[in-house]
CSV table of N, CA and C in Angstrom, one decimal:
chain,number,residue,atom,x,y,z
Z,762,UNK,N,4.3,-1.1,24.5
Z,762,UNK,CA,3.8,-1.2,23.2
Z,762,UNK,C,3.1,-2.5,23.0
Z,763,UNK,N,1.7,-2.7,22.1
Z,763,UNK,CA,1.6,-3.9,22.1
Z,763,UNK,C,1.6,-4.6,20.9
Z,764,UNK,N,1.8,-5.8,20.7
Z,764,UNK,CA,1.6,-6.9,19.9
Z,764,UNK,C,1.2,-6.3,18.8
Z,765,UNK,N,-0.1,-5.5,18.4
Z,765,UNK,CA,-0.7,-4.6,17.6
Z,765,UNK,C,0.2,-3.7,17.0
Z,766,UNK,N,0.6,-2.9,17.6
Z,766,UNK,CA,1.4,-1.7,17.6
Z,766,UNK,C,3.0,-2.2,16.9
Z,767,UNK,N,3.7,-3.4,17.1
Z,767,UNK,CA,4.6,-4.0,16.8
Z,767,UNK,C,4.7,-4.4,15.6
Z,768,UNK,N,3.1,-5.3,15.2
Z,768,UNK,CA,3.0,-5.7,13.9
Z,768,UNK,C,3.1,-4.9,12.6
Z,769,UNK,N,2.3,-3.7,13.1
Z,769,UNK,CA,1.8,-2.7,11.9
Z,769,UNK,C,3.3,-1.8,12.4
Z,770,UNK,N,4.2,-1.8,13.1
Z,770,UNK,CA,5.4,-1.0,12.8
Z,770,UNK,C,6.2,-2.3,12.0
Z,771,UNK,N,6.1,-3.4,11.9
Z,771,UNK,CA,6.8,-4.0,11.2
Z,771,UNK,C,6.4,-4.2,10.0
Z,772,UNK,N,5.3,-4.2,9.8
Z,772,UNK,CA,4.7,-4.2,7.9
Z,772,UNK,C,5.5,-2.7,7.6
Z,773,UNK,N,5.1,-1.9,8.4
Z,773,UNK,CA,5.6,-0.7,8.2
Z,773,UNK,C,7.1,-0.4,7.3
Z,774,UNK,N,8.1,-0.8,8.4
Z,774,UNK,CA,9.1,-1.2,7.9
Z,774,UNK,C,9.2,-2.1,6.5
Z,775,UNK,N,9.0,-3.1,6.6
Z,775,UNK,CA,9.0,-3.8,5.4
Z,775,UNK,C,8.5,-3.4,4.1
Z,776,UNK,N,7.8,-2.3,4.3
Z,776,UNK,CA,6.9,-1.8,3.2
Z,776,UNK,C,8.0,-0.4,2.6
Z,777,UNK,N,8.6,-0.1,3.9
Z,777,UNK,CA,9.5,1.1,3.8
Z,777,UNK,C,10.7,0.5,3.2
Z,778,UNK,N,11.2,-0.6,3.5
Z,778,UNK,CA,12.9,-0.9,2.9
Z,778,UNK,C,12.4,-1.1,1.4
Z,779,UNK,N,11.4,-1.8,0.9
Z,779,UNK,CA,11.1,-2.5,0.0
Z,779,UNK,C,11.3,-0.9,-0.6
Z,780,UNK,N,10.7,0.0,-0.9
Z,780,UNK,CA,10.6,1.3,-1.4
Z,780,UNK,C,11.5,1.8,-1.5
Z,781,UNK,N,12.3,1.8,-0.2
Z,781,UNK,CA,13.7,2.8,-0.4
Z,781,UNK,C,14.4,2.0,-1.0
Z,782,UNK,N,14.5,0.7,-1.1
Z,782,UNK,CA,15.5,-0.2,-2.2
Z,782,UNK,C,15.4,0.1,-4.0
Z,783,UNK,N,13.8,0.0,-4.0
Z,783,UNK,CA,13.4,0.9,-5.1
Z,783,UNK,C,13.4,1.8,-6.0
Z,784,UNK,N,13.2,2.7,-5.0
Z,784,UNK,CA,13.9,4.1,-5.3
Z,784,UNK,C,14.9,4.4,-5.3
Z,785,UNK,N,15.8,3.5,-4.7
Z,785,UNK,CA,17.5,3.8,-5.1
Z,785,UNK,C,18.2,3.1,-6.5
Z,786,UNK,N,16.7,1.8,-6.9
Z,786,UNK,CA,17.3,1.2,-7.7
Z,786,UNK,C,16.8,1.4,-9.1
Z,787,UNK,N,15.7,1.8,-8.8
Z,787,UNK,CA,15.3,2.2,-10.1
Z,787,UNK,C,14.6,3.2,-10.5
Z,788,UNK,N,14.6,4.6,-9.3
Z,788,UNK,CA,14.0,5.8,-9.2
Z,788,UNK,C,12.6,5.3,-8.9
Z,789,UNK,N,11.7,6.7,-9.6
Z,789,UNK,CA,10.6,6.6,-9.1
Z,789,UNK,C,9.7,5.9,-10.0
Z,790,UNK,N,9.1,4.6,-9.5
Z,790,UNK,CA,8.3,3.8,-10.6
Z,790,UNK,C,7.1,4.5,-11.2
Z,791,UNK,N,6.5,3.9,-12.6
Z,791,UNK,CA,5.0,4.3,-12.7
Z,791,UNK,C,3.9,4.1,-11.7
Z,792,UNK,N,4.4,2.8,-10.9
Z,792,UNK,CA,3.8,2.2,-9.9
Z,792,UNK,C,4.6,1.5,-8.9
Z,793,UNK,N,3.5,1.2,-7.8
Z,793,UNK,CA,4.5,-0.1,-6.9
Z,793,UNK,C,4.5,-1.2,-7.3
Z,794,UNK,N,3.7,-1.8,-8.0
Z,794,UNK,CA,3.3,-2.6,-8.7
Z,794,UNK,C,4.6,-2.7,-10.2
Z,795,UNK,N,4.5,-1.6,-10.8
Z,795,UNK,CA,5.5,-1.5,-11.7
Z,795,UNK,C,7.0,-2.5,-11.3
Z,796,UNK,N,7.1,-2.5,-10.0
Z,796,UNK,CA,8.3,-2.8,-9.6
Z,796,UNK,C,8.5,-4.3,-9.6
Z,797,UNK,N,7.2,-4.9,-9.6
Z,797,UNK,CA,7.4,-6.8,-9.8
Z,797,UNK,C,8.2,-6.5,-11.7
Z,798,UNK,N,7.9,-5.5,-12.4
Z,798,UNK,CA,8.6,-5.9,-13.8
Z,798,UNK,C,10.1,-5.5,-13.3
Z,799,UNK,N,10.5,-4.0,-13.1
Z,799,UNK,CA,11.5,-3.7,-12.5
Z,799,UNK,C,12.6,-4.6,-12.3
Z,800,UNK,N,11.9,-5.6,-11.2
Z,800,UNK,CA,12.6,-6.7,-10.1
Z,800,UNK,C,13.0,-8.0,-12.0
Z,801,UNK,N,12.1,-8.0,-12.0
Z,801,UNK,CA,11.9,-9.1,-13.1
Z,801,UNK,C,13.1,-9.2,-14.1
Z,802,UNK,N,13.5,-7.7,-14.6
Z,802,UNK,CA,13.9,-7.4,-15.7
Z,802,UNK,C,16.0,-7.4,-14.9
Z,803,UNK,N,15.7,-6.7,-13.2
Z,803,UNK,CA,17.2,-6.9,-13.0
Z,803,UNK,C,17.2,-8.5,-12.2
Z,804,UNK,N,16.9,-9.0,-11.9
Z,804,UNK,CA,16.9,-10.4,-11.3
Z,804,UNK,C,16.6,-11.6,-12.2
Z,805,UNK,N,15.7,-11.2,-12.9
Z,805,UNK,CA,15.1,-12.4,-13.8
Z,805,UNK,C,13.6,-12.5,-13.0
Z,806,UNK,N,13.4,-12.9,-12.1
Z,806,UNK,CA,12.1,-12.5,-11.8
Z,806,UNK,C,11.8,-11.7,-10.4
Z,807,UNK,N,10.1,-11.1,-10.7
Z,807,UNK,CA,9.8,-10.0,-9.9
Z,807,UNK,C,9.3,-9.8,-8.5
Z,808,UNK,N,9.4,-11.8,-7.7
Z,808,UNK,CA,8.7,-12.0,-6.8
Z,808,UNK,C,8.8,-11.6,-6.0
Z,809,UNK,N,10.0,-10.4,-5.4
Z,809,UNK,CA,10.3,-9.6,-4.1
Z,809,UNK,C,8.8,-8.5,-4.3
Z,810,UNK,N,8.0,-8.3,-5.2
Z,810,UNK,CA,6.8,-7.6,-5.0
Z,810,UNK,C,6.1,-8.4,-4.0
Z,811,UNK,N,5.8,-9.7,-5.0
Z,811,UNK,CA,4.6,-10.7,-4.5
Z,811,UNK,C,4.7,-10.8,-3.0
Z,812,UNK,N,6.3,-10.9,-2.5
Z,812,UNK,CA,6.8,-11.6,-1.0
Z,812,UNK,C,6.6,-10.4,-0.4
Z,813,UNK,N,6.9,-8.9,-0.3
Z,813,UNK,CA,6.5,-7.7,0.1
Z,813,UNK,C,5.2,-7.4,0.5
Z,814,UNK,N,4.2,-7.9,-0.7
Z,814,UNK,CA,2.8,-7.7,-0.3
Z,814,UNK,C,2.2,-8.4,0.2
Z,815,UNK,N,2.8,-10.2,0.7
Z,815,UNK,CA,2.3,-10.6,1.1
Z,815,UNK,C,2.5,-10.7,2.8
Z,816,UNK,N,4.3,-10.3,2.7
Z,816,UNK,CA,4.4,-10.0,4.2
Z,816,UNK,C,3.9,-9.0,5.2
Z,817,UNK,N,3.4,-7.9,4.2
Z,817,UNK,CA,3.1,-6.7,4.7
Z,817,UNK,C,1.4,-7.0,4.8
Z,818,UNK,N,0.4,-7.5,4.1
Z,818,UNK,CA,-0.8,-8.0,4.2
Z,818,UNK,C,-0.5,-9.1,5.6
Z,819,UNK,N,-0.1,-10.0,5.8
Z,819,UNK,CA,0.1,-10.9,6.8
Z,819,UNK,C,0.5,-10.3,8.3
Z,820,UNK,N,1.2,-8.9,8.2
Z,820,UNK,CA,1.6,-8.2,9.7
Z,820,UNK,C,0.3,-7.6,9.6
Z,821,UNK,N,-0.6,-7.0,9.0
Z,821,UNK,CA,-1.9,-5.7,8.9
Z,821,UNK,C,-2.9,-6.6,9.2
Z,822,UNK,N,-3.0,-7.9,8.3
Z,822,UNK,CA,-4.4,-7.9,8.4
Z,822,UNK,C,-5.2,-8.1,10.2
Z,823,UNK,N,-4.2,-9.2,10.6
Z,823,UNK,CA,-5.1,-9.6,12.0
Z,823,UNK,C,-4.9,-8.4,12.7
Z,824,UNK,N,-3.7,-7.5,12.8
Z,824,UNK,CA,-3.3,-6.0,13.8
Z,824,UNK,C,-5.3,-5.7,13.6
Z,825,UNK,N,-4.7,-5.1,12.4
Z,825,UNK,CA,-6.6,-4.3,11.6
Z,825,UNK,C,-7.2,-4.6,12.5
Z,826,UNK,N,-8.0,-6.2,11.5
Z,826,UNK,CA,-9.4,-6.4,11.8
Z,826,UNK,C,-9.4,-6.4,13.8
Z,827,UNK,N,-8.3,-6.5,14.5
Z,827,UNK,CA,-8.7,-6.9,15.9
Z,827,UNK,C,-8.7,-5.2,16.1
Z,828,UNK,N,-7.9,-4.6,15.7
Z,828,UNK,CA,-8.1,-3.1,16.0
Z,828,UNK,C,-9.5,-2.4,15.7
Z,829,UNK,N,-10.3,-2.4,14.6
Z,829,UNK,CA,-11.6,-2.6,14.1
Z,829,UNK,C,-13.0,-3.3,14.9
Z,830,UNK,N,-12.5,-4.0,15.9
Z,830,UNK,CA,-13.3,-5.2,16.6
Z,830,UNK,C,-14.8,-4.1,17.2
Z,831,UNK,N,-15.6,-4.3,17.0
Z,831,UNK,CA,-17.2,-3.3,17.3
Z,831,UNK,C,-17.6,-2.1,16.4
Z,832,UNK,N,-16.6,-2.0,15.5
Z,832,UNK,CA,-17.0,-0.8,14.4
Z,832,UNK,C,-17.9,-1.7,13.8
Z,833,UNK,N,-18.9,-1.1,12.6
Z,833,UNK,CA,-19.7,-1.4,11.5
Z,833,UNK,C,-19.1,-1.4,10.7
Z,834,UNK,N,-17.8,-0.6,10.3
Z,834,UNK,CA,-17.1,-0.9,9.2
Z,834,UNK,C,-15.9,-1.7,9.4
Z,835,UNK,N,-16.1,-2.5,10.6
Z,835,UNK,CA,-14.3,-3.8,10.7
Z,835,UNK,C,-14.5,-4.6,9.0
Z,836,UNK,N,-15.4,-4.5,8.4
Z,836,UNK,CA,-15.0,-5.5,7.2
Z,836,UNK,C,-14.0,-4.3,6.0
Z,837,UNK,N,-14.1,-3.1,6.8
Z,837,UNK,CA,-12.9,-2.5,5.7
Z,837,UNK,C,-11.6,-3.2,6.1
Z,838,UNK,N,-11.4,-3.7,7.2
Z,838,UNK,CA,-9.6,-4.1,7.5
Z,838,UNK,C,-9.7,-5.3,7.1
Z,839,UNK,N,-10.7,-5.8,6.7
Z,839,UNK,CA,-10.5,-7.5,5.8
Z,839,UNK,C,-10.6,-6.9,4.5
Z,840,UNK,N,-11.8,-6.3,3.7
Z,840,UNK,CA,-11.4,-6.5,2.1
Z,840,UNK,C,-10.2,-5.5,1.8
Z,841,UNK,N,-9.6,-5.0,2.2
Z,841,UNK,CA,-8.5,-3.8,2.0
Z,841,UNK,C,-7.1,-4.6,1.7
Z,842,UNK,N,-6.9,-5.3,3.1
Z,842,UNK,CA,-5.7,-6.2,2.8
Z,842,UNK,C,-6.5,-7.2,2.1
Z,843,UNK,N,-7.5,-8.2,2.2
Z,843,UNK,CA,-7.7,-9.1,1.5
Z,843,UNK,C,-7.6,-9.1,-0.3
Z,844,UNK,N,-7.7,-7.2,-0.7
Z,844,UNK,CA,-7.7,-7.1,-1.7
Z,844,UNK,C,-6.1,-7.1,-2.2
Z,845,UNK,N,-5.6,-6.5,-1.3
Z,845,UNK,CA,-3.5,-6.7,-1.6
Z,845,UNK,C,-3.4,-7.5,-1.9
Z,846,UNK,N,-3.8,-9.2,-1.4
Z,846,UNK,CA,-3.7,-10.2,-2.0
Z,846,UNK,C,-3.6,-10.3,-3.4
Z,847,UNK,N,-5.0,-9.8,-3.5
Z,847,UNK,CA,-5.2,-10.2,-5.1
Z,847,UNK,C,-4.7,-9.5,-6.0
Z,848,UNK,N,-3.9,-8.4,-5.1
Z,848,UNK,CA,-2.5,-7.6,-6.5
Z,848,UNK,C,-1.7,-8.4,-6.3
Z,849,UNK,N,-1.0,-8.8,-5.4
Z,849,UNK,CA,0.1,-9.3,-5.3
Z,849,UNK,C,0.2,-11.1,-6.5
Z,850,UNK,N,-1.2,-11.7,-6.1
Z,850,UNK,CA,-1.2,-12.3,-7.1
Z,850,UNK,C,-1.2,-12.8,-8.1
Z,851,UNK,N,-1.4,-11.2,-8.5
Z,851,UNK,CA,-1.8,-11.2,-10.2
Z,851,UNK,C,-0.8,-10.1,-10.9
Z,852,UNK,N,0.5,-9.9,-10.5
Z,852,UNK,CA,1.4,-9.4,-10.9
Z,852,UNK,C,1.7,-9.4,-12.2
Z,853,UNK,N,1.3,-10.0,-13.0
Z,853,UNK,CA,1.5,-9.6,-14.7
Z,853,UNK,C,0.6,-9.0,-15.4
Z,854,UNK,N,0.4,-7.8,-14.2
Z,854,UNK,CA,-0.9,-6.9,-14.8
Z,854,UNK,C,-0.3,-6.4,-16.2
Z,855,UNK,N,0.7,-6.3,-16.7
Z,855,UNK,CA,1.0,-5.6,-18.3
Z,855,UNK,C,1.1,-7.0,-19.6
Z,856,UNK,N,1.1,-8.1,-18.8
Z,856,UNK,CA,1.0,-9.1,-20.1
Z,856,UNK,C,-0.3,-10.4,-19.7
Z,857,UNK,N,-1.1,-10.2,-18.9
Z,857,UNK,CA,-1.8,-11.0,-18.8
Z,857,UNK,C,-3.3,-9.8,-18.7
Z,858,UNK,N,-4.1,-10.4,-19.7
Z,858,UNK,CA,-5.4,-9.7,-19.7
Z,858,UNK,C,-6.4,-9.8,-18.5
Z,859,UNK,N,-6.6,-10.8,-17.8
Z,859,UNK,CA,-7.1,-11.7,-16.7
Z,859,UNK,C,-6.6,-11.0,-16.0
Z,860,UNK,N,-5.0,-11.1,-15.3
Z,860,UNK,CA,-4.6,-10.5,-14.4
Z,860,UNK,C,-4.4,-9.2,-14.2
Z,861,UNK,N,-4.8,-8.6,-15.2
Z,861,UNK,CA,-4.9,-6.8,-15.4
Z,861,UNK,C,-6.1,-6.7,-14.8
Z,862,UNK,N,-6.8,-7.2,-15.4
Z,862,UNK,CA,-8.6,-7.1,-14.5
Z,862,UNK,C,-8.6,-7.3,-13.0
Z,863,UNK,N,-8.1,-8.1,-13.2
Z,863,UNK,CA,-7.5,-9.0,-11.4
Z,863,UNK,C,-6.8,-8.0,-10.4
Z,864,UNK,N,-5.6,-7.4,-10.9
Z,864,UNK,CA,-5.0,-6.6,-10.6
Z,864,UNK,C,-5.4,-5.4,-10.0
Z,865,UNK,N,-6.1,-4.9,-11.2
Z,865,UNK,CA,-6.5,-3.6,-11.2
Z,865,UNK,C,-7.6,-3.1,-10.3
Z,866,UNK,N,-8.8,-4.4,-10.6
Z,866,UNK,CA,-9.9,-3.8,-9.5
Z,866,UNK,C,-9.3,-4.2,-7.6
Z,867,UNK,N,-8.8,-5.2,-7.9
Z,867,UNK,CA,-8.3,-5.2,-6.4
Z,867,UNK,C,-7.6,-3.6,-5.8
Z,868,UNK,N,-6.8,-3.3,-6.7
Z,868,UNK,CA,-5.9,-2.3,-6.2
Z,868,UNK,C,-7.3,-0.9,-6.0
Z,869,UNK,N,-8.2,-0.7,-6.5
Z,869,UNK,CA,-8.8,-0.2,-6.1
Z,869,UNK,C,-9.8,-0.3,-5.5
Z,870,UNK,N,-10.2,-1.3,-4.9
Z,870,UNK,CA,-11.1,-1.6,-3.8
Z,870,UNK,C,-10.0,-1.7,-2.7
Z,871,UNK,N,-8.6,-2.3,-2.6
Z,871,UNK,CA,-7.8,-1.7,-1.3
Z,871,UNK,C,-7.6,-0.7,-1.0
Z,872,UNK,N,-7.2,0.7,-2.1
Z,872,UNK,CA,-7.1,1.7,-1.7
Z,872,UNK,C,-8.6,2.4,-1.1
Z,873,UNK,N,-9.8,2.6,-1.6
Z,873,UNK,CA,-10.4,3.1,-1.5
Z,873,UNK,C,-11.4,2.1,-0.1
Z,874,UNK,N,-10.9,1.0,0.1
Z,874,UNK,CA,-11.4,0.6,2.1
Z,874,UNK,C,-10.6,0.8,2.9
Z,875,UNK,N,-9.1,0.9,2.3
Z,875,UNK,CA,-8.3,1.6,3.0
Z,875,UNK,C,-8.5,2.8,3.7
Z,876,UNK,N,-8.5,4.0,3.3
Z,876,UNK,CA,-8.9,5.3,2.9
Z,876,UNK,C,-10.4,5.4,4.0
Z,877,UNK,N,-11.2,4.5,3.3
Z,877,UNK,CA,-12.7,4.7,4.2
Z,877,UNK,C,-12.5,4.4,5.2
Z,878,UNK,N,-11.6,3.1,5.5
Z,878,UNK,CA,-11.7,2.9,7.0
Z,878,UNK,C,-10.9,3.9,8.0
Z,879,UNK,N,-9.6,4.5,7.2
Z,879,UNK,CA,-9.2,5.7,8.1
Z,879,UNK,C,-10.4,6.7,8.2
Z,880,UNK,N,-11.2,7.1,7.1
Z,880,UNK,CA,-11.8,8.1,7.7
Z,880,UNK,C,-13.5,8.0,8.9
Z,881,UNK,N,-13.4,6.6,8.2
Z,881,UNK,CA,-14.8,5.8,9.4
Z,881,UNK,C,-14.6,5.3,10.6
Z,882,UNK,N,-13.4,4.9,10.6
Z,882,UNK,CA,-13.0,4.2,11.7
Z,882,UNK,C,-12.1,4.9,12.5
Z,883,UNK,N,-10.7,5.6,12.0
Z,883,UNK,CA,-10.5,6.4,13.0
Z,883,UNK,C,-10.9,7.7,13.2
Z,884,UNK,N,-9.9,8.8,14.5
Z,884,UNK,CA,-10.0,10.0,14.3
Z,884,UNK,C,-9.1,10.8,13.7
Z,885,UNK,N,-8.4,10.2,13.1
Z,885,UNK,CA,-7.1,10.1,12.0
Z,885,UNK,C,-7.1,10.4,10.7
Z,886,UNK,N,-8.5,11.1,10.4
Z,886,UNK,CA,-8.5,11.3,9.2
Z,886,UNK,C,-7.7,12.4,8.3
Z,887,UNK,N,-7.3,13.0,8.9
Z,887,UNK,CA,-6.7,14.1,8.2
Z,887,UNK,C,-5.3,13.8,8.0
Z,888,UNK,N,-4.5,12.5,8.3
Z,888,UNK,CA,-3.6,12.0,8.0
Z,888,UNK,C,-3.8,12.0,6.1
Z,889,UNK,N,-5.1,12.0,6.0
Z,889,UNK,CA,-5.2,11.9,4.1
Z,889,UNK,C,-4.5,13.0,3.8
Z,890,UNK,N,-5.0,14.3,4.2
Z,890,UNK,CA,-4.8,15.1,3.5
Z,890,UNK,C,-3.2,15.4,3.5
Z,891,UNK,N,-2.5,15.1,4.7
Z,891,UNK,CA,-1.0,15.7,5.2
Z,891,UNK,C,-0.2,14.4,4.0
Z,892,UNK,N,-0.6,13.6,4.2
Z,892,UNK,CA,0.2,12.9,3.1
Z,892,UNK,C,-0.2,13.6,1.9
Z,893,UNK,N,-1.4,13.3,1.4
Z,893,UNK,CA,-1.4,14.2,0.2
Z,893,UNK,C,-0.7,15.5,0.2
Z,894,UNK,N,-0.3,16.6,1.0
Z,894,UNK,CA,0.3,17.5,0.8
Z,894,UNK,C,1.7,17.3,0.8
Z,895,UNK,N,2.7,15.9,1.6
Z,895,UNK,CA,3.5,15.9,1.3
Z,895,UNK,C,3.8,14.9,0.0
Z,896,UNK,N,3.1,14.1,-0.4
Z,896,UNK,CA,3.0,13.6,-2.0
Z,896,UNK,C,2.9,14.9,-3.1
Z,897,UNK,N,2.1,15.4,-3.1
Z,897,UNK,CA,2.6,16.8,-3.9
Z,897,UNK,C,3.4,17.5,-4.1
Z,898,UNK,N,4.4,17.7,-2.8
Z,898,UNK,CA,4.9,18.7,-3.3
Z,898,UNK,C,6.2,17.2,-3.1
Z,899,UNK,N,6.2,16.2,-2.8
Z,899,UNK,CA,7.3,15.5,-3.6
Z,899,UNK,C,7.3,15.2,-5.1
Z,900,UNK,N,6.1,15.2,-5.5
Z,900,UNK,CA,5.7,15.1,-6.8
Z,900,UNK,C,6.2,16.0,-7.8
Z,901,UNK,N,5.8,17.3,-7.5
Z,901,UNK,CA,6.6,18.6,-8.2
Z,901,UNK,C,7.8,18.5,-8.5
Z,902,UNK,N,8.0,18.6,-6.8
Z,902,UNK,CA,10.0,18.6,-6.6
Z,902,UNK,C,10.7,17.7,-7.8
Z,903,UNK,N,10.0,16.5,-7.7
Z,903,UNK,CA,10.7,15.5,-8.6
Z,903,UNK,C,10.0,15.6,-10.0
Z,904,UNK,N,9.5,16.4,-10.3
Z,904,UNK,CA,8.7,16.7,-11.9
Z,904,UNK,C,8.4,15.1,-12.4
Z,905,UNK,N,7.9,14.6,-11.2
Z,905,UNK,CA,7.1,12.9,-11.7
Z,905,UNK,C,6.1,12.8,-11.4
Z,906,UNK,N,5.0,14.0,-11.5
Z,906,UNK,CA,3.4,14.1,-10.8
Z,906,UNK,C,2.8,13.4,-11.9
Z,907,UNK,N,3.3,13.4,-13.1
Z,907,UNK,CA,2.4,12.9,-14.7
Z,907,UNK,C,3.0,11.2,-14.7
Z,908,UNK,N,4.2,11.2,-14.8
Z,908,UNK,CA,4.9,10.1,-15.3
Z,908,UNK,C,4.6,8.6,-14.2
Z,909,UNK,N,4.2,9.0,-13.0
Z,909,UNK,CA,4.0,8.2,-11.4
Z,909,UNK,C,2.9,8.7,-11.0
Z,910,UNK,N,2.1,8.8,-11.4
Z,910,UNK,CA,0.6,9.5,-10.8
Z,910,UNK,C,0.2,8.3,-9.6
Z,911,UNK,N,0.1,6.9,-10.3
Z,911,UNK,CA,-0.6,5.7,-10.0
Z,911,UNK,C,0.4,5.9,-8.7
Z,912,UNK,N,2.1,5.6,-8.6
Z,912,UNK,CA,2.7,5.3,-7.8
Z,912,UNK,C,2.4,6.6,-6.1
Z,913,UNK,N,2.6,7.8,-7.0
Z,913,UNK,CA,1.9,9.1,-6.2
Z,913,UNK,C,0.9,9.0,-5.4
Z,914,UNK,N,-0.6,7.9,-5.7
Z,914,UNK,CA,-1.6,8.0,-5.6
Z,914,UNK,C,-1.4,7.1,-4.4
Z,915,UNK,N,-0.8,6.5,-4.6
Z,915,UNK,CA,-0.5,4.8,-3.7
Z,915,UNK,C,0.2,4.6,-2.7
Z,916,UNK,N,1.1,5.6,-2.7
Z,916,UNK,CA,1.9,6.8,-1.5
Z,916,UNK,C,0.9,7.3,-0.3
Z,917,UNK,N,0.2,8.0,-1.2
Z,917,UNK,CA,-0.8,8.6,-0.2
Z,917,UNK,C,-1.8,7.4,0.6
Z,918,UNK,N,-2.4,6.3,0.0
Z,918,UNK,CA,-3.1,5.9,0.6
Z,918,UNK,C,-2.2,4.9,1.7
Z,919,UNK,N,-1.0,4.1,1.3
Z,919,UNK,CA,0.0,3.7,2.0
Z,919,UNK,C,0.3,4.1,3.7
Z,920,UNK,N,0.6,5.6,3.3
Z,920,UNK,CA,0.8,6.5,4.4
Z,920,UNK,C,0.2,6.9,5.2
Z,921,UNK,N,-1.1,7.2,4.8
Z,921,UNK,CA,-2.7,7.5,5.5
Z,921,UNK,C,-2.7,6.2,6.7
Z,922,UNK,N,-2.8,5.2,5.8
Z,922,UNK,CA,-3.6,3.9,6.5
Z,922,UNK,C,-2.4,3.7,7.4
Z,923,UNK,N,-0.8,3.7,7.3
Z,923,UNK,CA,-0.1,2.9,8.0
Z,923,UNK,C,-0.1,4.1,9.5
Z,924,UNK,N,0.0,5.3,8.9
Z,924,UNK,CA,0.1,6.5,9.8
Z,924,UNK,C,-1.0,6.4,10.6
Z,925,UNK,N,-2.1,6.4,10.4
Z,925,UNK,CA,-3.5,6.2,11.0
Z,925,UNK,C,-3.7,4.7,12.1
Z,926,UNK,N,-2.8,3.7,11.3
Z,926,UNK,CA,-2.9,2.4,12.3
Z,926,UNK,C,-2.5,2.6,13.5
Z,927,UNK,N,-1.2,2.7,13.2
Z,927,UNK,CA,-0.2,3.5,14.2
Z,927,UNK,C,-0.6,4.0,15.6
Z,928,UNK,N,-1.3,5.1,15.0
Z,928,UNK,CA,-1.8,6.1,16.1
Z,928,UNK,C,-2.8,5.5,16.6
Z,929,UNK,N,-3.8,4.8,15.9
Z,929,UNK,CA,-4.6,4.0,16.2
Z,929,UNK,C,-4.5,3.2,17.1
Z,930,UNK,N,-3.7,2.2,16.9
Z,930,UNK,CA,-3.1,1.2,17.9
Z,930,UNK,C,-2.3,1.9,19.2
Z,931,UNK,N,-1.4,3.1,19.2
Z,931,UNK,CA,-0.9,3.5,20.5
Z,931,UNK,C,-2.1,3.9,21.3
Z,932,UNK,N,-3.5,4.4,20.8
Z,932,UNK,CA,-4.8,5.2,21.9
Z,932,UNK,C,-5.2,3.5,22.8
């Protein structure tokens, strides 16, 4: 296994305990993001998001971009994580108007280079759709498809890109 392959199973992990701690502790959020308030409200503050996204951006980003190395699209594995950053930093997306903006467009310029670069860069793309099919029908199951759409949506792209690295990095 290499160095690569190590990294992105350890963001992996870390991105997985964070979640299943989550979900045990406070069910299923409106978001992942939701969870810096979550954390906030049982701890006093919410920084186990910020340190999560930063650990898990810090194991991805260099795996990525060296994985990426001769595509046209290697600058999706820089703005994708580079954009996690700027969720992670702006965590008071519900009481800060700045950092809602901040927030918000980050989180969707990471999902959607995320997303591109699985389907540009690898041959992994249909990892989208299999997570989407098992985010659905977890979604149902748990009659939280309306209440967690954001969280739902975030699942899928999560799983895509980490599932996709993965495979990525073992060829």
């Amino acid at each position: 296994m290499t160095l690569i392959a190590i990294t992105i199973i350890a963001a992996v992990a870390i991105y997985s305990t964070y979640n299943a701690f989550c979900l045990a502790l406070f069910g299923i959020p409106e978001s992942l993001s939701m969870t810096f308030y979550l954390w906030q409200k049982r701890l006093g503050n919410g920084y186990l998001f910020v340190l999560m996204m930063y650990w898990v951006v810090g194991m991805m980003m260099p795996a990525w971009i060296t994985m990426s190395e001769g595509s046209d699209f290697q600058f999706l594995a820089f703005l994708a994580p580079a954009s996690l950053m700027f969720v992670a930093t702006a965590p008071h997306f519900l009481s800060s108007p700045l950092e809602n903006k901040v927030h918000t467009i980050a989180a969707y310029i990471a999902a959607a280079c995320s997303l591109l670069w699985v389907i540009l860069v690898t041959p992994y793309w249909w990892t989208i759709l299999i997570w989407f099919s098992i985010v659905a029908v977890l979604a149902i199951l748990t009659s939280s498809y309306r209440s967690s759409l954001v969280y739902w949506l975030e699942t899928i792209a999560f799983g895509a890109t980490f599932t996709s690295t993965i495979a990525y990095s073992l060829c």
